[in-house]
Structure formats: C-alpha cells, structure tokens
Short mmCIF file of C-alpha atoms in Angstrom, two decimals:
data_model
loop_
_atom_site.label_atom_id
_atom_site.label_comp_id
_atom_site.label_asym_id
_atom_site.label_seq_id
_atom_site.Cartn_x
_atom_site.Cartn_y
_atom_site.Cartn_z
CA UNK A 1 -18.03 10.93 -24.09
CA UNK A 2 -15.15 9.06 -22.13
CA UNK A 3 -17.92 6.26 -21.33
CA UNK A 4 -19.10 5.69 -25.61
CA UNK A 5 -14.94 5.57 -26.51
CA UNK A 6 -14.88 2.68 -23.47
CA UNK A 7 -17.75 0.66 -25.29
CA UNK A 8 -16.33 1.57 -28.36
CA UNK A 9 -13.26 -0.48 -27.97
CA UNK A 10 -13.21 -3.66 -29.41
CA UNK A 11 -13.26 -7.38 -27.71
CA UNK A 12 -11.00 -9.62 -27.74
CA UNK A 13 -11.04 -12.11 -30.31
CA UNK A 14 -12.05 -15.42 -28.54
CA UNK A 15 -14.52 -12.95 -26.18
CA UNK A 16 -16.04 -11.55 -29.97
CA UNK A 17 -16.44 -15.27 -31.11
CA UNK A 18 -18.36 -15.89 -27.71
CA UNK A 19 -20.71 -13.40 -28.36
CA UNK A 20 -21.35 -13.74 -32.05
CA UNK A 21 -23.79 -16.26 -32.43
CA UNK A 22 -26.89 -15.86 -29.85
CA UNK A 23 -27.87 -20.03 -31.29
CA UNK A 24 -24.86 -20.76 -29.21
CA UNK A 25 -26.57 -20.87 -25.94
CA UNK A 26 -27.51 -24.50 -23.93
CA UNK A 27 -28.79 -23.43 -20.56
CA UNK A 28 -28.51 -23.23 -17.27
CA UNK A 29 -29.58 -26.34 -16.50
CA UNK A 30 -26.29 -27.62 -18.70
CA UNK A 31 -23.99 -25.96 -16.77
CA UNK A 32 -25.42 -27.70 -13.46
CA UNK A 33 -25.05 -30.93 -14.42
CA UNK A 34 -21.35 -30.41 -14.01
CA UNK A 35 -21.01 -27.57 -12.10
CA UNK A 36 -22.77 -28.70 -9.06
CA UNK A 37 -20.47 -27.35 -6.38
CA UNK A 38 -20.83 -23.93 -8.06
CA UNK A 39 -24.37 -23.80 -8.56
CA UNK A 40 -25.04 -24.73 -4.91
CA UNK A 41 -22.80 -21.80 -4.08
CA UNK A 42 -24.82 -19.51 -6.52
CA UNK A 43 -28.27 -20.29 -5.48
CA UNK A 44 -27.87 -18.26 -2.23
CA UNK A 45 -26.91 -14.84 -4.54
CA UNK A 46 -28.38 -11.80 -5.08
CA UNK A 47 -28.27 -12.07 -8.77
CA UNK A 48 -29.50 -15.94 -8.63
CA UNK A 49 -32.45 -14.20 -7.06
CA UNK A 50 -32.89 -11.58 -9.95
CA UNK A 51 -32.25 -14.33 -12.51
CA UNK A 52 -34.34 -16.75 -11.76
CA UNK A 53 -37.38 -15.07 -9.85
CA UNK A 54 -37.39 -11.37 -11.90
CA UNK A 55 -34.95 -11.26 -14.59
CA UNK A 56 -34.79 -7.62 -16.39
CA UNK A 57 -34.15 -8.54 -20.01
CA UNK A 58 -33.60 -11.78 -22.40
CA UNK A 59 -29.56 -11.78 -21.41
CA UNK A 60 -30.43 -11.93 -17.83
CA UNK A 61 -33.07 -14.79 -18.17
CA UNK A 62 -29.99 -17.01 -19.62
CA UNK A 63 -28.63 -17.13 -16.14
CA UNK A 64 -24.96 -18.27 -16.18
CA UNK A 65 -24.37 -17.64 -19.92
CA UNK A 66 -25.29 -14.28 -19.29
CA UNK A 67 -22.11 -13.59 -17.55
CA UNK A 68 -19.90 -16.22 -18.84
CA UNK A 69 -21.10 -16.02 -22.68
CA UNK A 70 -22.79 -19.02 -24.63
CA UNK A 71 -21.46 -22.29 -23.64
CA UNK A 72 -22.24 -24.70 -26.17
CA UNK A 73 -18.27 -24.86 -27.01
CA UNK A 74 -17.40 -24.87 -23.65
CA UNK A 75 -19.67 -28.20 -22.89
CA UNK A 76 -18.06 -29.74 -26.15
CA UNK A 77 -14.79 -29.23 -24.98
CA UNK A 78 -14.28 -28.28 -21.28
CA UNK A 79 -10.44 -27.95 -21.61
CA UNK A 80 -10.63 -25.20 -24.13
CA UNK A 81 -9.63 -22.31 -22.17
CA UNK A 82 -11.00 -19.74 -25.08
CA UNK A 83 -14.32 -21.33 -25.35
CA UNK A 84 -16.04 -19.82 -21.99
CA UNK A 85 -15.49 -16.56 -20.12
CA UNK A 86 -13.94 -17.16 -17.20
CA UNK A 87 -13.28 -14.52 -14.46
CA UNK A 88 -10.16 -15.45 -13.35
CA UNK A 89 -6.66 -13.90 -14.14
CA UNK A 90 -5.62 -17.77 -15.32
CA UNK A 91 -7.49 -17.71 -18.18
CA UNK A 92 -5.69 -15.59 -20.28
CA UNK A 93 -9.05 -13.04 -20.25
CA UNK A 94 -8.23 -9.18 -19.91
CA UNK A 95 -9.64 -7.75 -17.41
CA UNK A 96 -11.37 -5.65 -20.21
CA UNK A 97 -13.26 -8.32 -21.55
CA UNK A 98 -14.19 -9.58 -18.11
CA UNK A 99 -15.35 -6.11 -17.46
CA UNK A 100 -17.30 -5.73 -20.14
CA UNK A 101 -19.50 -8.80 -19.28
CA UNK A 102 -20.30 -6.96 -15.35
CA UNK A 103 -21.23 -3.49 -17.55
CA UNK A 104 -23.72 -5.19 -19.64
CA UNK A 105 -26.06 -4.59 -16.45
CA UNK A 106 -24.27 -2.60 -14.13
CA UNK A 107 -23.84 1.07 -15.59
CA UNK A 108 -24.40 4.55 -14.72
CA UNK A 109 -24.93 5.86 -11.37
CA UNK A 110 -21.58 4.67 -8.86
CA UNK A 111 -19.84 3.27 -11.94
CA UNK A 112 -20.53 6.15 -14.74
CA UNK A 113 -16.82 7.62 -13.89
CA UNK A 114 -15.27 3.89 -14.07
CA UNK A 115 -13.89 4.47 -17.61
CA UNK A 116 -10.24 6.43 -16.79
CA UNK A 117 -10.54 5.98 -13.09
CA UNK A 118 -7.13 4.66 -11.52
CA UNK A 119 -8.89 1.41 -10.77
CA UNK A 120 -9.75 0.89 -14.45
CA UNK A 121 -6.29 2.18 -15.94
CA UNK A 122 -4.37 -0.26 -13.27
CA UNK A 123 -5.87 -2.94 -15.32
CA UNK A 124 -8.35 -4.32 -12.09
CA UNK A 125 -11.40 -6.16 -12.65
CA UNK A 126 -14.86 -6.94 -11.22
CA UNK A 127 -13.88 -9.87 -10.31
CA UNK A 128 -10.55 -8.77 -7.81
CA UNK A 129 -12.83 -7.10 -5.52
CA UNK A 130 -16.68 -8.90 -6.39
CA UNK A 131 -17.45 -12.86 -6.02
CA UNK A 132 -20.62 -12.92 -7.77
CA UNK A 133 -20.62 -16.70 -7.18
CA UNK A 134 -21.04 -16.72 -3.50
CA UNK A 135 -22.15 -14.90 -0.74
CA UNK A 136 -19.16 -13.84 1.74
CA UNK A 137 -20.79 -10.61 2.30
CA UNK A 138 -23.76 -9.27 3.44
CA UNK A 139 -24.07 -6.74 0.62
CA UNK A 140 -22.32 -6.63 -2.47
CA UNK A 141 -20.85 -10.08 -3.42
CA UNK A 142 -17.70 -8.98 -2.08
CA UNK A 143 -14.28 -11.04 -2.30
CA UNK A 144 -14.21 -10.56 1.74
CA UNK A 145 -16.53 -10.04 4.47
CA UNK A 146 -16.81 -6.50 4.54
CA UNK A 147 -15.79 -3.35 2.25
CA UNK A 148 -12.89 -2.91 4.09
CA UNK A 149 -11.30 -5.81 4.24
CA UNK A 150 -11.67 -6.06 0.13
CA UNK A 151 -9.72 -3.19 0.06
CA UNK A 152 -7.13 -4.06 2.20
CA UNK A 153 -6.27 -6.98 -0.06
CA UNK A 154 -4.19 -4.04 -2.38
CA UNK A 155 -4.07 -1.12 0.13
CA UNK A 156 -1.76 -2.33 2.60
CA UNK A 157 -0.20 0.60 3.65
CA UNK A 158 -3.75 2.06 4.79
CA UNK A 159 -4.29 -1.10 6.54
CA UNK A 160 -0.90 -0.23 8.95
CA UNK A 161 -2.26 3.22 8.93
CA UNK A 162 -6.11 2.17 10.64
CA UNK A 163 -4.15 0.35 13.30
CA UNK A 164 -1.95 3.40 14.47
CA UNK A 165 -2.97 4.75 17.93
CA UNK A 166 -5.06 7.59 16.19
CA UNK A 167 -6.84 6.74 13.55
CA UNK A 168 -10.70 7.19 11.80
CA UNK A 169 -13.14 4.68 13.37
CA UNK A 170 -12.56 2.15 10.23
CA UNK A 171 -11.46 -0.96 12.59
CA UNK A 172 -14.19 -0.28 15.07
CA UNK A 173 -16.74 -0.88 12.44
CA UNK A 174 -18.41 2.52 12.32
CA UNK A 175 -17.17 3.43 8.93
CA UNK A 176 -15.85 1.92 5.69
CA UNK A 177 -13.54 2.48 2.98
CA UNK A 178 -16.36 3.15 1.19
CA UNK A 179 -18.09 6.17 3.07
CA UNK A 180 -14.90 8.32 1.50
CA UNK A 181 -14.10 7.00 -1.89
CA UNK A 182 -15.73 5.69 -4.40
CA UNK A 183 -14.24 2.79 -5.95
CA UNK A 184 -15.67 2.31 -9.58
CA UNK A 185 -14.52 6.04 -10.12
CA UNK A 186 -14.42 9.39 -9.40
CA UNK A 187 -13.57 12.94 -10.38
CA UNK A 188 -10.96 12.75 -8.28
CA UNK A 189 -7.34 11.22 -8.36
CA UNK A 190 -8.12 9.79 -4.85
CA UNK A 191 -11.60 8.53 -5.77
CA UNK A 192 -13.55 10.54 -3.54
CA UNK A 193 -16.94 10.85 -3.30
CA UNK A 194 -17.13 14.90 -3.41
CA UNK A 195 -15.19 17.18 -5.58
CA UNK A 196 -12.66 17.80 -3.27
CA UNK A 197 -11.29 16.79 0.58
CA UNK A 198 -12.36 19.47 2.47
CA UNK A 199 -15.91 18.91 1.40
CA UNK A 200 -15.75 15.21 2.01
CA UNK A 201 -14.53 15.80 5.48
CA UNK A 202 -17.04 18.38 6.43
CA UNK A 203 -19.56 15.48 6.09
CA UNK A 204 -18.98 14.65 9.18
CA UNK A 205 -17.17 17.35 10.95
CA UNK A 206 -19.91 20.46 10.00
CA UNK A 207 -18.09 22.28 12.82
CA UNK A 208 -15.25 23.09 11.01
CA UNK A 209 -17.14 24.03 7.72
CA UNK A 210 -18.09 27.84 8.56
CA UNK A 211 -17.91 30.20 7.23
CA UNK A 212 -16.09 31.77 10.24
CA UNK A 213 -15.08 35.88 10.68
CA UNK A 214 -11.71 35.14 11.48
CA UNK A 215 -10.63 31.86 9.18
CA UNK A 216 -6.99 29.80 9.11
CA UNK A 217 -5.78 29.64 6.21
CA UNK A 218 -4.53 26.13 5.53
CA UNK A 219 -8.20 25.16 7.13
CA UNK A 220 -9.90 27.01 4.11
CA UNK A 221 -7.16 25.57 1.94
CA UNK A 222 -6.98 21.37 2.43
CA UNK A 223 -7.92 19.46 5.78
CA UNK A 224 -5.08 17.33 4.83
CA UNK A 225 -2.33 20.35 5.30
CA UNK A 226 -2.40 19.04 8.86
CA UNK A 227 -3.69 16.07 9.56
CA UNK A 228 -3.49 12.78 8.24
CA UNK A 229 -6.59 10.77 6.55
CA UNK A 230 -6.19 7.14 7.86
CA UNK A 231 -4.13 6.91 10.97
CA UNK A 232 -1.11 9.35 12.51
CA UNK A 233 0.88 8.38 15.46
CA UNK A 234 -0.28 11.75 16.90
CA UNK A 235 -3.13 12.64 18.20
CA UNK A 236 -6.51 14.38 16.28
CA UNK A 237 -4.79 12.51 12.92
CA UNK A 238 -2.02 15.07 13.44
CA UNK A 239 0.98 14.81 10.64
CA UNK A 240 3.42 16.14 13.14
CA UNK A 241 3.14 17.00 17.28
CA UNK A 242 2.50 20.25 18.22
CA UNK A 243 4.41 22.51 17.79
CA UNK A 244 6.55 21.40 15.52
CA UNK A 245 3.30 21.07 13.31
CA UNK A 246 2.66 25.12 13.81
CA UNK A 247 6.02 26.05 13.41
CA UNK A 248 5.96 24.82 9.81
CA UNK A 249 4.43 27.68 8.66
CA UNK A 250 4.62 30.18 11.83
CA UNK A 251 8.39 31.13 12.42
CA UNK A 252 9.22 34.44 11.19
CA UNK A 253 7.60 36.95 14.25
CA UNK A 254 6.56 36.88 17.72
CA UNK A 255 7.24 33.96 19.96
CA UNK A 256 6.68 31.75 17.26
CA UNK A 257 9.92 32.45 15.54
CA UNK A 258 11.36 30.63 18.87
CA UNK A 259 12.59 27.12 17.72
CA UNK A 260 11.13 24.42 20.28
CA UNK A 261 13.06 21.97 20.43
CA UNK A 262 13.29 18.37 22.43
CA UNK A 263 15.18 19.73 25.07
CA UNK A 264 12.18 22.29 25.68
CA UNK A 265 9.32 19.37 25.89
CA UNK A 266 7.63 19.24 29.39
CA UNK A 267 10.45 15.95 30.18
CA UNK A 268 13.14 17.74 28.43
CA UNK A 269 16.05 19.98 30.20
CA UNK A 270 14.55 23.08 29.75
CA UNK A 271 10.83 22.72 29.19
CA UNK A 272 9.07 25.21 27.48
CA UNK A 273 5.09 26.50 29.02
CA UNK A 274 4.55 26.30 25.09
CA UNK A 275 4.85 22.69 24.96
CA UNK A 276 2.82 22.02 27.59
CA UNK A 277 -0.41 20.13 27.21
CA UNK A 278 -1.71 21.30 23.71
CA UNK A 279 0.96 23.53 23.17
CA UNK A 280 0.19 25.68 20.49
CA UNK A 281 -3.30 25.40 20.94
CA UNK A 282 -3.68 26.17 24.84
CA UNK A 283 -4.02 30.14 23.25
CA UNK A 284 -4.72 29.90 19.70
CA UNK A 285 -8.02 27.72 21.29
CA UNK A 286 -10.22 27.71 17.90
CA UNK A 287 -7.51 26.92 15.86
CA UNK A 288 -10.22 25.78 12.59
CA UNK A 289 -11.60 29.21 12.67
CA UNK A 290 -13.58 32.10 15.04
CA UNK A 291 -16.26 34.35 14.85
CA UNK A 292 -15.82 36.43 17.83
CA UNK A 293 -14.96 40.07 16.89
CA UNK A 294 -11.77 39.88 19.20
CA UNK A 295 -10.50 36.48 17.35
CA UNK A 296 -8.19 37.33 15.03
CA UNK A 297 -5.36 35.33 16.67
CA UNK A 298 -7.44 31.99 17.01
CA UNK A 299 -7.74 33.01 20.74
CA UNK A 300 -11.57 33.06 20.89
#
C-alpha cells in the first residue's frame, strides 16, 4: 500500500511535461554528438551493457532518454535547465522526480521498503550514493570505490567509530556497511537487514544465539545493551570497561553491590582481584549464556 501512494504522487511540472509526449524523443546518437566526454564514460557501464546489447523493454532501448526523459527540447535549447532531467542537486530537480526516473526499472526486492525509509524521508536521491555514468566501483555504480566509503560521505560519526582500537572488521575489508543495513529501506528505524539486532548479529556470532538453560537477561533482550555496533574504545565493542559495565545493572547484593572504583584498578592504590584481567568475567566465564546444570551464576 505505502509503495502505490509513492507512485501515486504526482511529478513535478517541468518532469510531467518531459514525459508527456513519447514523439519527443531524438536518440542516443544525438546526445553523443555533444556529450562525448560522457558517453565515453558510459560505455564501460553496466546499464550501457543492458541498453545496448539486451535492453528489457521499449524505455530501456532509448538509452540516455530513458533516464534523463526525451531530449528534443533539451538539444533545441541546451541552457534550459527545465528541458532535460538532470541528476544533480543544481538543477532545481527534487530528488523525487530524480527518483522516480531510477524506479521505473529498479523496484521490488532491496528497494520495496524505500517508500518511508529514513533515506527517502531525508529527501536523498539515487544519485547521492549511485554514478550511473561511470564506473568507480566494481559493483553497483557507486559514487566511491566501495560501499563503505559511499556511506561515509554522510555517516561521519561511524567513520571515527571503525577507526577506534576495537571495532567490526569494516576497515580491514572483510565486511561492509552493507552486510548490516539495508540502504533503500527497511523495517527497521536503523535499516537493518533482519527484524531486529539481535538477529542480525547472530549471523555471524551463532554462539551466542542458544537457546541456553541458564540465559542473561540483557543478552536475550538487545546485543546492543552492552556493546557497541561500530567501534568502542574498549575491548569486545564494550560500551563501558568492566566492571563498571556490570555494575550498571548488578549493585544491590553480594560483592557486586561493592563500588569499584579507580583507586581499586590493578595500577590504582588499592587494587581490587575483581578488576583484574577480565574482571567481572574471570567467574561469571559464559557471561552470553550456559547450559550446564550448575550455571546459574554464568560460572560454567
């Protein structure tokens, strides 16, 4: 339903007039004779390729008017900034329209949440992130190099979070931004690719999914209630050391109740055997979870 309102709104009115009249068309061939520098760059594209060699449908076949619109104005008079679509913020173009032109042929599948995703409401197009008119990437037309690196252009504060001492294995190349969200849209806020964090994270860490006899609590509840998802100055993605990260929720019996403080660190003036080496976790060993019958302390 959220997808037919998208289509459903209308175009602009210099995009409509683009579009009306299907007579309007002059070629690709047209659009070479100036556009040289551009077409060079375009020959080497995946969607040259599909074009020219395979095209799916009548639009496609057109080649260049099939993204930009007819452009028998446009070669009439070049300075007319309304007479072509351009994807470029300079034109004067809303993203909208621009978008519309990329969803002609890419719908469904990665993109069917894109209508009311936070990239789509923040007013981003295609084009930010895509450069359909050259080949900087190895897959995807990207703007940049790599997934990554196209995201970093907006995101960053994620890009100072990959380069703290521990952090996922996103600068080493073994991951992208892409393995965890989903950028044309999701059902989440976060735009990630499973319903919820926990789920997404046990992708890759199956170890931690259980079900286990003996579970933690703020394991069953969010990943995130103790470690961080990009980069943490503390070791295993940590939010805070241990254990001041424990002691957050575990200070009202036992030995836990004891405030440790900086003074009770192994270098402080009165170190503590508790903030030795893993601290909290030297004990309370399977800290995610245990299925040993005796476990119901973490201990085994």
């Amino acid at each position: 339903m959220v997808l037919l309102i998208f289509w459903a709104l209308p175009l602009s009115t210099s995009a409509a007039a683009l579009a009306g009249d299907t007579g309007d068309y002059v070629g690709e061939a047209r659009c070479a004779g100036c556009h040289r520098a551009e077409q060079g760059n375009w020959a080497h594209t995946v969607h040259a390729g599909i074009f020219h060699l395979n095209p799916a449908d009548e639009l496609a076949a057109r080649g260049c008017e099939a993204c930009h619109g007819p452009g028998a104005r446009h070669s009439q008079d070049p300075a007319d900034k309304s007479a072509i679509i351009a994807f470029t913020h300079g034109r004067g173009l809303s993203s909208e329209v621009q978008n519309r032109q990329c969803l002609q042929c890419h719908q469904g599948r990665q993109r069917m949440f894109w209508a009311g995703s936070t990239h789509q409401t923040r007013d981003l197009a295609c084009s930010d992130c895509h450069n359909p008119m050259a080949k900087f990437s190895s897959a995807g037309l990207l703007a940049k190099a790599s997934v990554s690196e196209t995201c970093f252009n907006c995101h960053g504060q994620q890009r100072t979070e990959f380069r703290k001492r521990s952090h996922m294995p996103l600068p080493e190349g073994k991951m992208s931004c892409s393995d965890c969200h989903n950028p044309h849209g999701s059902l989440t806020r976060a735009l990630l690719r499973t319903d919820s964090v926990n789920t997404l994270c046990y992708d890759c860490h199956a170890e931690k999914r259980g079900p286990f006899l003996w579970e933690h609590a703020p394991v069953r509840r969010d990943c995130l209630s103790c470690h961080l998802p990009h980069g943490s100055s503390h070791e295993s993605l940590l939010m805070v050391a241990r254990p001041f990260l424990c002691q957050q929720c575990h200070a009202n019996v036992s030995h836990p109740a004891n405030l440790v403080t900086a003074a009770n660190l192994p270098l402080g003036a009165m170190p503590d055997e508790r903030a030795a080496n893993r601290s909290c976790s030297n004990c309370h060993a399977q800290i995610h979870g245990s299925n040993h019958p005796s476990g119901p302390r973490l201990h085994r």
